[in-house]
Amino acid sequence: MALVEQVERVGKARWWLQAFLVMVYRQTIRFLRARSRMFNALVMPLVWFTFFGLGWSSTFDRLGPIAKTLFGGLNYLEYLAPGIVLMSAFVGGFASGLTLLFDREFGYLKELLVAPASRTATILGRMLGDSLAATLQAVIMLAVLAVAVGYTNPVALSIVVLLALVTAFMASAIGTTIALMMSSPEGFHGIVNLVIMPLIFLSGIFYPIKTLQQPLAILAVLDPLTHPVQLARWAMYNVVEEPVTLAITGTLAYTILFTTTAIAKYGRTYIA
Amino acid sequence: MVDVIVAENLVKRYGDFEAVKGVSFRVRRGEVYGFLGPNGAGKTTTLGMLTTVIKPTSGDALVAGYSVSREPWKVRERIGVVFQEPTVDRELTAMENLLVHGLIHGLSRRDVERRARELLEFVGLEKFARMQVKRFSGGMVRRLEIARALINVPEVLFLDEPTTGLDPQSRAKVWDVIRALKREGVTVFLTTHYMDEAEKLCDRIAIIDRGVIVAEGSPEELKKMVGSDLVYIEFEGDPARLTARLSEYGEARLLRNNTLVLKVRDAPSLLPELLKAVEGVGVRVKSVRYSRPSLDDVFLHLTGRSLRDVEADWREALRMRIRARMR
Ligand SMILES: Nc1ncnc2c1ncn2[C@@H]1O[C@H](COP(=O)(O)OP(=O)(O)O)[C@@H](O)[C@H]1O
Ligand SMILES: [Mg+2]
């Protein structure tokens, strides 16, 4: 056997793609092997849908048809369903930051930082892998909720799946950027509550944003999660509280912004 | 190009504290070069700068011909690194760890798979290829990391305290792997705080203390800095003539059990001559042995402290820190 031999590197473009794909593979494999993570991103949205959603929905039902006008003609569970699906994508995607912090705790991040591959390729691959995992969670959530509210339109459901992927990717970029600024996984949990909860509440998952008072109304438009949530509800029920073009632009702009930030931050990362 | 590593005045400062205070050295192709020093000496920090994961405060190093601060990508393509703390992916299997590494390092899938199989065999882990790494022992993880670092055919392999924390059998296995690397002509830069390890494995050693290289050379050269070897001659016959004869070569002293101790500069090269000299004085030599100064004696000579004591102090300090934190 020859330890020292001549080994060719593949071409630049292929190397980039290969580094990207291997990270996608690694992140999804790890997710599938850690079954507990599967539930984390499902529990919170399910709890909200069940205990918050069912509770309010029976209260709203007592008001009769007036209540429906509040929610664009939908009953409250229908109003909730699209946003809850994206909530699971968002929470699951955000956990990408946590996987990065654990890789730092367990040393694996060093192995990645000392690799000659494009850091852009490895961080994008890692974010996409985690996003696919989060999308899988969102799809499970979507299946459950579609049954619960009796929704069947396959085209709209596919659009929601796509939105879940985009939302998860955006969230993983936010989570990754924050993780790269943190020193410990413990701190990250604090940030989760500080950042995630307000973003979720202000995004119009639980209540209409168009009736909000200032300054909350402005914050709702600034909330990156608002836009995909509006798009999901629009796709499923044709109910939307901001111009669709704004929703699309907002979704893409925030995704690109956070992705660029994560790439830049990761590219500059040293161990010390 | 003969020198695989050329470090010039590397400095790393953390706040006010200078962990590495300007070290310079060269590592030749094909040699095993060791950084020997107590905990906190700056070994890991230096290795981090050489492997592009720690940014030097000042100074620079050429590794495989490229500057670690200006062309880190070129350097990363040409090195293999085993860090002090494990950096394996514990959820993946041994084989998966190697595949991911090789593909990220830009090798073709065919080459990666072939080399992964060969290297697992080389480090004696071929039977565990499909086992998740979280079920590996510490020694197995180390060997897997060495195999992984070799996948991309590095020009130099960095090993940060490769046997620290391992049991004696695992240590011996890792040593075997490093010796085999040497036979294969792989250049190795390793750090250690074990004298025996440095002495057994390294062609040349830099002794580092408090961020400064205090001496450099082969184990033999380093020991010569301390001075004398001791030659013990056990004999039968008249001690007086023997003592008189051998005093020409160095300070001779008679021990009780018919043994003479002779202090000389370089025992191995002097032994043949000594034995010849003894022939003429009418005594029968029963046994001859010599002892050399240990690297610990060298460290003591250079720093006024013993490596063993520094180690003990460090352990004690750590214990106190842990106790303080628990309170
Ligand atoms: N990130 C850091 N911040 C502050 N001090 C550090 C850091 N890393 C190492 N040090 C200090 O630098 C010195 C050298 O550390 P290190 O290179 O790890 O030593 P060794 O590997 O020889 O044990 C130690 O005193 C250590 O406490
Ligand atoms: Mg160290």
XYZ file of C-alpha atoms and ligand atoms in Angstrom:
627
model
C 0.000 0.000 0.000
C 1.237 3.468 -0.796
C 0.544 6.071 1.839
C 2.376 8.637 -0.201
C 1.104 8.649 -3.760
C -0.026 11.086 -6.399
C -3.746 11.795 -6.020
C -5.557 14.180 -8.360
C -8.037 16.714 -7.055
C -11.288 16.987 -8.991
C -11.983 20.211 -10.915
C -12.967 23.399 -9.081
C -16.661 23.306 -9.950
C -17.034 19.626 -9.165
C -15.164 20.078 -5.883
C -17.534 22.869 -4.877
C -20.582 20.762 -5.688
C -19.160 17.703 -3.976
C -18.372 19.615 -0.768
C -21.861 21.121 -0.841
C -23.602 17.787 -1.381
C -21.561 15.910 1.180
C -22.586 18.449 3.806
C -26.230 18.099 2.803
C -25.806 14.352 3.183
C -24.032 14.620 6.510
C -26.620 16.940 8.059
C -29.595 14.846 6.944
C -27.970 11.567 8.042
C -27.275 13.022 11.458
C -30.829 14.260 11.708
C -32.291 10.904 10.777
C -30.077 9.152 13.327
C -31.047 11.510 16.161
C -34.720 10.684 16.353
C -35.356 12.951 19.313
C -34.693 15.996 17.156
C -37.547 14.968 14.906
C -40.010 15.600 17.709
C -38.601 18.867 19.027
C -39.720 20.892 16.057
C -43.084 19.126 15.938
C -44.056 19.447 19.574
C -44.187 23.219 19.923
C -46.333 23.876 16.821
C -48.615 20.939 17.621
C -49.094 22.140 21.172
C -50.023 25.604 19.920
C -52.375 24.257 17.301
C -54.106 21.907 19.702
C -54.341 23.782 22.959
C -54.307 27.359 21.727
C -56.052 26.775 18.416
C -58.798 24.463 19.564
C -59.421 26.581 22.618
C -59.875 29.840 20.733
C -61.664 28.202 17.869
C -64.511 27.062 20.120
C -64.648 30.559 21.642
C -64.774 32.153 18.188
C -67.448 29.694 17.072
C -69.745 31.116 19.739
C -69.471 34.551 18.169
C -70.909 33.042 15.011
C -70.262 34.469 11.532
C -68.789 37.759 12.846
C -65.695 35.874 13.949
C -65.095 34.630 10.430
C -64.873 38.173 9.108
C -61.898 38.676 11.438
C -60.088 35.824 9.721
C -60.856 36.546 6.104
C -63.848 34.229 6.034
C -61.957 31.267 7.522
C -62.679 29.471 10.727
C -59.877 29.851 13.242
C -58.247 26.436 12.740
C -58.083 27.012 8.992
C -56.593 30.418 9.674
C -53.930 28.856 11.894
C -52.980 25.812 9.817
C -50.704 27.365 7.135
C -48.778 29.427 9.675
C -48.339 26.506 12.045
C -46.769 24.479 9.240
C -44.287 27.276 8.562
C -43.719 27.662 12.282
C -42.438 24.096 12.436
C -40.231 24.768 9.413
C -38.936 27.933 11.075
C -38.226 26.334 14.444
C -36.666 23.279 12.804
C -34.523 25.396 10.502
C -33.362 27.635 13.330
C -31.986 24.517 15.063
C -29.324 24.498 12.339
C -27.505 27.023 14.499
C -27.636 24.575 17.355
C -26.097 21.800 15.245
C -23.238 24.171 14.488
C -22.696 24.918 18.176
C -22.707 21.223 18.986
C -20.172 20.639 16.246
C -18.029 23.220 17.955
C -18.535 21.590 21.386
C -17.651 18.160 20.018
C -14.738 19.450 17.966
C -16.050 18.634 14.505
C -16.154 22.281 13.489
C -12.339 22.322 13.543
C -12.283 19.467 11.054
C -14.448 21.594 8.764
C -12.523 24.819 9.305
C -9.223 23.181 8.434
C -10.624 21.693 5.205
C -9.599 23.322 1.918
C -13.118 23.230 0.456
C -14.983 26.435 -0.250
C -16.539 27.547 3.029
C -19.465 28.911 1.054
C -20.109 25.401 -0.262
C -19.877 23.720 3.133
C -22.036 26.237 4.989
C -24.683 26.293 2.249
C -24.707 22.495 2.198
C -25.042 22.351 5.939
C -27.900 24.872 5.892
C -29.692 23.044 3.099
C -29.301 19.680 4.864
C -30.770 21.077 8.063
C -33.506 22.797 6.053
C -34.483 19.563 4.357
C -34.765 17.964 7.780
C -36.947 20.845 8.962
C -39.016 20.612 5.796
C -39.631 16.952 6.504
C -41.004 17.977 9.890
C -43.154 20.632 8.264
C -44.510 18.088 5.787
C -45.544 15.795 8.627
C -47.184 18.770 10.291
C -48.892 19.696 7.044
C -50.281 16.185 6.632
C -51.679 16.192 10.160
C -53.227 19.646 9.812
C -54.643 19.041 6.342
C -56.543 16.102 7.776
C -57.590 18.139 10.817
C -59.094 20.964 8.744
C -60.130 18.786 5.799
C -57.888 20.393 3.149
C -57.122 18.567 -0.111
C -55.912 20.874 -2.928
C -52.591 19.229 -3.958
C -51.233 22.230 -5.867
C -51.634 24.538 -2.878
C -50.141 21.913 -0.570
C -47.081 21.626 -2.831
C -46.648 25.383 -2.756
C -46.772 25.286 1.046
C -44.074 22.591 1.063
C -41.888 24.815 -1.101
C -42.547 27.746 1.231
C -41.636 25.541 4.180
C -38.277 24.794 2.547
C -37.580 28.471 1.901
C -38.657 29.389 5.432
C -36.505 26.656 6.936
C -33.525 27.840 4.898
C -34.054 31.442 5.993
C -34.321 30.318 9.612
C -31.191 28.180 9.326
C -29.300 31.200 7.996
C -30.497 33.287 10.963
C -29.673 30.474 13.410
C -26.256 29.914 11.871
C -25.367 33.600 11.979
C -26.373 33.841 15.634
C -24.519 30.608 16.473
C -21.333 31.981 14.909
C -21.561 34.932 17.277
C -22.210 32.818 20.386
C -19.741 31.024 22.606
C -21.918 28.265 24.070
C -25.028 26.172 23.322
C -26.576 27.372 26.599
C -26.564 30.969 25.400
C -28.268 29.867 22.222
C -31.324 28.632 24.101
C -31.710 32.070 25.639
C -31.547 33.642 22.198
C -34.103 31.198 20.883
C -36.700 32.517 23.297
C -35.659 36.101 22.822
C -35.680 36.000 19.024
C -37.906 33.157 17.927
C -40.972 33.781 20.057
C -41.497 37.453 19.075
C -40.835 36.610 15.419
C -43.440 33.868 15.542
C -46.074 35.934 17.324
C -45.642 38.973 15.101
C -45.758 37.013 11.874
C -49.538 36.786 11.678
C -49.693 33.077 12.401
C -52.054 33.544 15.342
C -53.817 36.834 14.663
C -54.330 39.231 11.771
C -51.520 41.758 11.373
C -53.519 44.329 9.440
C -55.490 45.324 12.553
C -52.314 45.780 14.669
C -51.559 49.180 16.252
C -48.295 51.025 15.651
C -45.474 50.259 16.222
C -46.416 46.570 16.141
C -47.783 46.903 12.606
C -44.389 48.062 11.365
C -42.566 45.376 13.306
C -44.866 42.795 11.729
C -43.830 43.894 8.232
C -40.164 43.843 9.315
C -40.584 40.323 10.705
C -39.011 37.980 8.119
C -41.443 35.192 8.992
C -44.512 37.330 8.174
C -44.056 37.102 4.431
C -43.925 33.329 3.900
C -46.810 32.940 6.363
C -48.913 35.341 4.295
C -47.960 33.482 1.130
C -48.887 30.109 2.611
C -52.322 31.319 3.661
C -52.756 32.954 0.290
C -51.845 29.694 -1.475
C -54.236 27.623 0.586
C -57.193 29.971 1.077
C -56.577 33.044 -1.019
C -56.473 35.072 2.202
C -53.584 37.549 2.464
C -53.064 40.698 4.512
C -50.358 42.397 2.468
C -49.750 42.703 -1.273
C -48.602 39.352 -2.644
C -45.664 40.992 -4.419
C -44.513 42.403 -1.067
C -44.858 38.953 0.496
C -42.794 37.344 -2.265
C -40.177 40.107 -2.252
C -39.958 40.052 1.543
C -39.501 36.283 1.648
C -36.754 36.272 -0.971
C -35.012 39.407 0.237
C -34.744 38.203 3.817
C -33.607 34.748 2.724
C -30.860 36.221 0.569
C -29.873 38.752 3.219
C -29.460 36.216 6.025
C -27.815 33.660 3.765
C -25.234 36.224 2.674
C -24.622 37.200 6.285
C -24.122 33.581 7.349
C -21.718 32.925 4.470
C -19.691 36.040 5.241
C -19.518 35.252 8.948
C -18.537 31.627 8.397
C -15.899 32.628 5.858
C -14.186 34.746 8.512
C -14.373 32.184 11.306
C -11.156 31.219 13.060
C -10.845 29.142 16.194
C -8.910 31.964 17.856
C 12.208 22.313 -1.487
C 13.615 20.506 1.506
C 11.850 22.279 4.359
C 8.154 21.474 4.630
C 7.634 23.921 7.480
C 9.448 27.220 7.865
C 8.157 29.148 10.870
C 9.417 32.667 11.313
C 8.887 34.533 14.523
C 5.342 33.347 15.146
C 3.603 35.292 17.894
C 0.127 34.763 19.362
C -1.241 37.155 21.929
C -4.510 36.735 23.823
C -5.245 40.135 25.324
C -2.193 40.993 27.411
C -1.023 37.404 27.562
C 1.531 36.205 25.037
C 0.950 32.473 24.566
C 3.604 32.129 21.852
C 6.472 34.598 21.985
C 8.076 34.455 18.571
C 9.067 30.924 17.610
C 11.123 30.073 14.534
C 12.061 26.640 13.273
C 12.250 24.449 10.195
C 10.951 20.955 9.574
C 12.628 18.898 6.834
C 10.805 16.653 4.440
C 10.443 13.106 5.738
C 11.375 13.746 9.355
C 9.363 13.424 12.531
C 9.684 16.737 14.320
C 8.515 17.077 17.899
C 7.420 19.981 20.059
C 8.123 18.923 23.631
C 6.938 21.028 26.529
C 4.715 21.097 29.587
C 1.042 21.984 29.531
C 0.446 25.612 28.676
C 3.791 25.953 26.895
C 2.135 27.059 23.656
C 2.264 23.814 21.662
C -1.373 23.761 20.600
C -1.358 27.458 19.808
C 1.673 27.045 17.543
C 0.135 24.015 15.847
C -3.080 25.995 15.387
C -1.193 28.769 13.610
C 0.644 26.289 11.385
C -2.645 24.638 10.427
C -4.394 27.965 9.661
C -7.080 27.699 12.333
C -5.466 30.284 14.609
C -4.486 33.645 13.220
C -0.939 34.680 14.172
C -0.704 38.044 15.919
C 2.551 38.534 14.029
C 5.105 36.494 12.164
C 4.322 33.936 9.517
C 5.026 30.383 8.481
C 5.417 28.617 5.180
C 3.829 25.203 5.224
C 4.339 23.040 2.117
C 5.617 26.226 0.496
C 2.620 28.476 1.202
C 2.071 31.219 3.749
C -0.395 30.256 6.468
C -1.668 33.813 6.748
C -1.817 34.766 3.067
C -2.638 31.462 1.366
C -4.418 29.365 3.985
C -6.375 27.486 1.293
C -3.221 26.222 -0.367
C -1.900 25.142 3.014
C -5.108 23.321 3.917
C -4.954 21.319 0.708
C -1.540 20.016 1.653
C -1.794 19.146 5.326
C -3.422 16.546 7.542
C -4.292 17.452 11.119
C -5.158 15.504 14.239
C -6.107 18.044 16.886
C -5.579 17.533 20.596
C -9.298 17.071 21.264
C -11.194 14.589 19.088
C -12.824 16.098 15.996
C -14.593 13.037 14.642
C -18.259 12.932 13.752
C -19.526 10.597 16.428
C -22.866 9.913 14.790
C -21.279 8.688 11.574
C -19.474 5.401 11.051
C -15.703 5.216 10.640
C -16.043 4.754 6.891
C -18.503 7.650 6.589
C -16.089 9.903 8.475
C -13.369 9.090 5.966
C -15.656 9.506 2.953
C -16.938 12.900 4.079
C -13.381 14.056 4.724
C -12.057 12.867 1.385
C -14.893 14.359 -0.634
C -14.618 17.697 1.169
C -10.911 17.615 0.377
C -11.695 17.356 -3.303
C -10.698 13.760 -4.050
C -12.723 11.708 -6.477
C -15.117 9.220 -4.958
C -13.112 6.309 -6.359
C -9.851 7.517 -4.829
C -11.518 8.276 -1.499
C -13.066 4.848 -1.203
C -9.846 3.088 -2.126
C -7.690 5.122 0.238
C -10.258 4.893 3.028
C -10.141 1.092 2.901
C -6.328 1.044 2.736
C -5.934 3.493 5.583
C -8.410 1.757 7.871
C -6.321 -1.329 7.389
C -3.128 0.646 7.966
C -4.339 1.796 11.406
C -5.892 -1.589 12.194
C -9.550 -0.548 12.135
C -10.748 -2.378 9.031
C -13.101 -4.506 11.131
C -14.824 -1.432 12.521
C -15.468 0.408 9.271
C -19.240 0.265 9.679
C -19.362 0.993 13.385
C -20.620 4.359 14.637
C -17.692 6.278 16.062
C -19.502 7.003 19.314
C -18.913 3.350 20.189
C -15.131 3.652 19.663
C -12.580 3.750 22.491
C -10.264 6.738 22.831
C -7.401 4.884 21.164
C -9.568 3.820 18.231
C -10.742 7.392 17.732
C -7.117 8.555 17.634
C -6.162 5.993 15.035
C -9.233 6.789 12.973
C -8.276 10.458 13.060
C -4.779 9.644 11.860
C -6.248 7.612 8.996
C -8.625 10.447 8.163
C -5.852 13.038 8.164
C -3.933 10.919 5.654
C -6.770 10.493 3.136
C -5.811 13.566 1.159
C -2.113 12.536 0.957
C -0.798 15.471 3.012
C 2.749 16.731 2.645
C 2.913 17.020 6.409
C 0.849 15.424 9.137
C 0.200 17.406 12.340
C -0.460 15.451 15.542
C -1.299 17.392 18.717
C -0.526 15.214 21.740
C -1.421 12.016 19.915
C -1.322 9.747 22.968
C -2.409 12.001 25.825
C -5.149 10.354 27.839
C -4.687 6.920 26.280
C -4.017 3.693 28.167
C -0.584 2.067 27.645
C -1.773 -0.430 25.029
C -3.500 2.222 22.950
C -0.418 4.414 23.245
C 1.767 1.629 21.956
C -0.554 1.126 18.991
C -0.507 4.821 18.117
C 3.290 4.768 18.366
C 3.391 1.845 15.967
C 1.300 3.834 13.517
C 3.616 6.849 13.782
C 6.701 4.676 13.268
C 5.069 3.135 10.210
C 4.348 6.644 8.897
C 8.001 7.466 9.288
C 8.991 4.367 7.315
C 6.602 5.443 4.566
C 8.328 8.801 4.398
C 5.480 10.930 5.735
C 6.642 14.176 7.345
C 5.196 14.474 10.847
C 4.979 17.442 13.212
C 3.893 16.270 16.632
C 3.552 17.845 20.048
C 3.832 16.013 23.329
C 4.545 16.545 26.970
C 5.892 12.983 27.332
C 9.673 12.772 27.213
C 9.691 9.105 26.315
C 7.345 9.754 23.429
C 9.467 12.555 22.022
C 12.605 10.490 22.417
C 11.176 7.324 20.860
C 9.500 8.913 17.867
C 11.238 12.128 16.900
C 14.221 12.754 14.674
C 14.455 16.263 16.018
C 12.862 17.969 18.977
C 12.192 21.558 19.916
C 11.799 22.064 23.636
C 9.231 24.762 24.258
C 8.519 26.466 27.549
C 6.299 29.482 28.243
C 5.939 30.290 24.562
C 9.653 30.143 23.742
C 11.782 27.446 22.097
C 14.590 26.940 24.583
C 16.501 24.264 22.650
C 16.348 22.321 19.420
C 18.099 19.246 18.108
C 18.061 15.485 17.860
C 17.476 13.700 21.172
C 21.192 12.877 21.202
C 22.257 16.447 20.595
C 19.943 17.717 23.281
C 21.329 15.310 25.809
C 24.872 16.303 24.985
C 23.950 19.805 26.084
C 23.661 18.500 29.625
C 27.070 16.916 29.460
C 27.974 13.552 30.762
C 26.915 9.983 30.274
C 27.657 7.474 33.037
C 29.436 4.189 32.188
C 29.085 1.376 34.750
C 31.747 -1.341 34.592
C 31.354 -4.413 36.780
C 34.634 -6.297 37.111
C 36.730 -8.884 38.982
C 40.322 -8.029 39.931
C 42.411 -5.137 41.189
C 40.401 -1.912 41.373
C 43.365 0.432 41.786
C 44.968 -0.133 38.390
C 41.623 -0.042 36.634
C 40.695 3.238 38.253
C 44.069 4.727 37.399
C 43.821 3.627 33.790
C 40.279 4.821 33.196
C 40.677 8.160 34.945
C 42.338 9.313 31.721
C 38.903 9.261 30.070
C 36.885 11.025 32.734
C 36.005 11.229 36.384
C 36.090 7.660 37.758
C 34.499 6.531 41.003
C 34.458 3.111 42.632
C 31.174 1.714 43.919
C 31.052 -0.970 46.619
C 29.921 -3.948 44.559
C 33.013 -4.074 42.379
C 31.615 -1.566 39.970
C 33.323 1.460 38.564
C 31.420 4.516 37.359
C 32.976 6.682 34.720
C 31.644 10.091 33.706
C 32.189 10.655 29.990
C 30.857 12.974 27.329
C 29.633 10.458 24.807
C 29.472 6.887 26.051
C 28.408 5.009 22.872
C 31.275 6.273 20.757
C 33.812 5.876 23.554
C 32.865 2.334 24.635
C 35.056 0.374 22.173
C 38.125 2.349 23.207
C 37.340 1.928 26.911
C 37.046 -1.821 26.535
C 40.364 -1.981 24.763
C 41.994 0.092 27.492
C 40.679 -2.243 30.173
C 42.256 -5.294 28.504
C 45.772 -4.246 29.530
C 45.157 -3.860 33.291
C 44.507 -7.480 34.262
C 40.899 -7.348 35.363
C 38.004 -9.380 34.071
C 35.042 -7.308 32.919
C 31.735 -8.946 33.877
C 29.316 -6.393 32.497
C 29.203 -2.914 31.031
C 26.251 -0.590 30.798
C 25.805 3.115 30.486
C 23.055 5.576 31.212
C 22.420 8.806 29.430
C 20.844 11.996 30.683
C 17.101 11.976 30.026
C 15.283 14.738 28.219
C 13.968 15.665 31.627
C 17.552 16.405 32.673
C 17.801 18.574 29.564
C 14.642 20.463 30.469
C 15.915 20.905 34.015
C 19.265 22.114 32.728
C 17.601 24.698 30.452
C 14.747 25.993 32.562
C 15.812 25.190 36.097
C 12.577 23.241 36.497
C 11.812 19.593 35.951
C 9.250 18.638 33.338
C 7.742 16.230 35.856
C 7.378 18.974 38.476
C 5.846 21.401 36.016
C 3.379 18.690 35.130
C 2.537 18.054 38.771
C 2.142 21.784 39.454
C -0.139 22.091 36.516
C -2.309 19.189 37.677
C -2.500 20.699 41.135
C -3.489 24.093 39.735
C -6.182 22.442 37.646
C -7.501 20.534 40.639
C -7.694 23.733 42.650
C -9.471 25.520 39.841
C -12.031 22.735 39.585
C -12.518 22.701 43.329
C -12.967 26.476 43.335
C -15.596 26.194 40.625
C -17.519 23.517 42.501
C -17.698 25.607 45.608
N -8.209 31.169 23.399
C -7.357 31.473 24.388
N -7.535 32.589 25.130
C -6.681 32.897 26.123
N -5.607 32.180 26.468
C -5.374 31.046 25.777
C -6.233 30.631 24.713
N -5.746 29.479 24.209
C -4.646 29.187 24.935
N -4.418 30.115 25.865
C -3.292 30.128 26.818
O -2.109 30.079 26.083
C -1.154 29.243 26.722
C -0.679 28.183 25.762
O -1.741 27.298 25.495
P -1.572 26.040 24.574
O -0.990 26.444 23.283
O -2.885 25.341 24.543
O -0.521 25.173 25.395
P -0.128 23.637 25.249
O -0.803 23.088 24.046
O 1.361 23.652 25.145
O -0.580 22.966 26.498
C -1.829 28.675 27.952
O -1.409 29.413 29.074
C -3.278 28.875 27.685
O -3.975 29.084 28.901
Mg -2.080 21.504 23.912
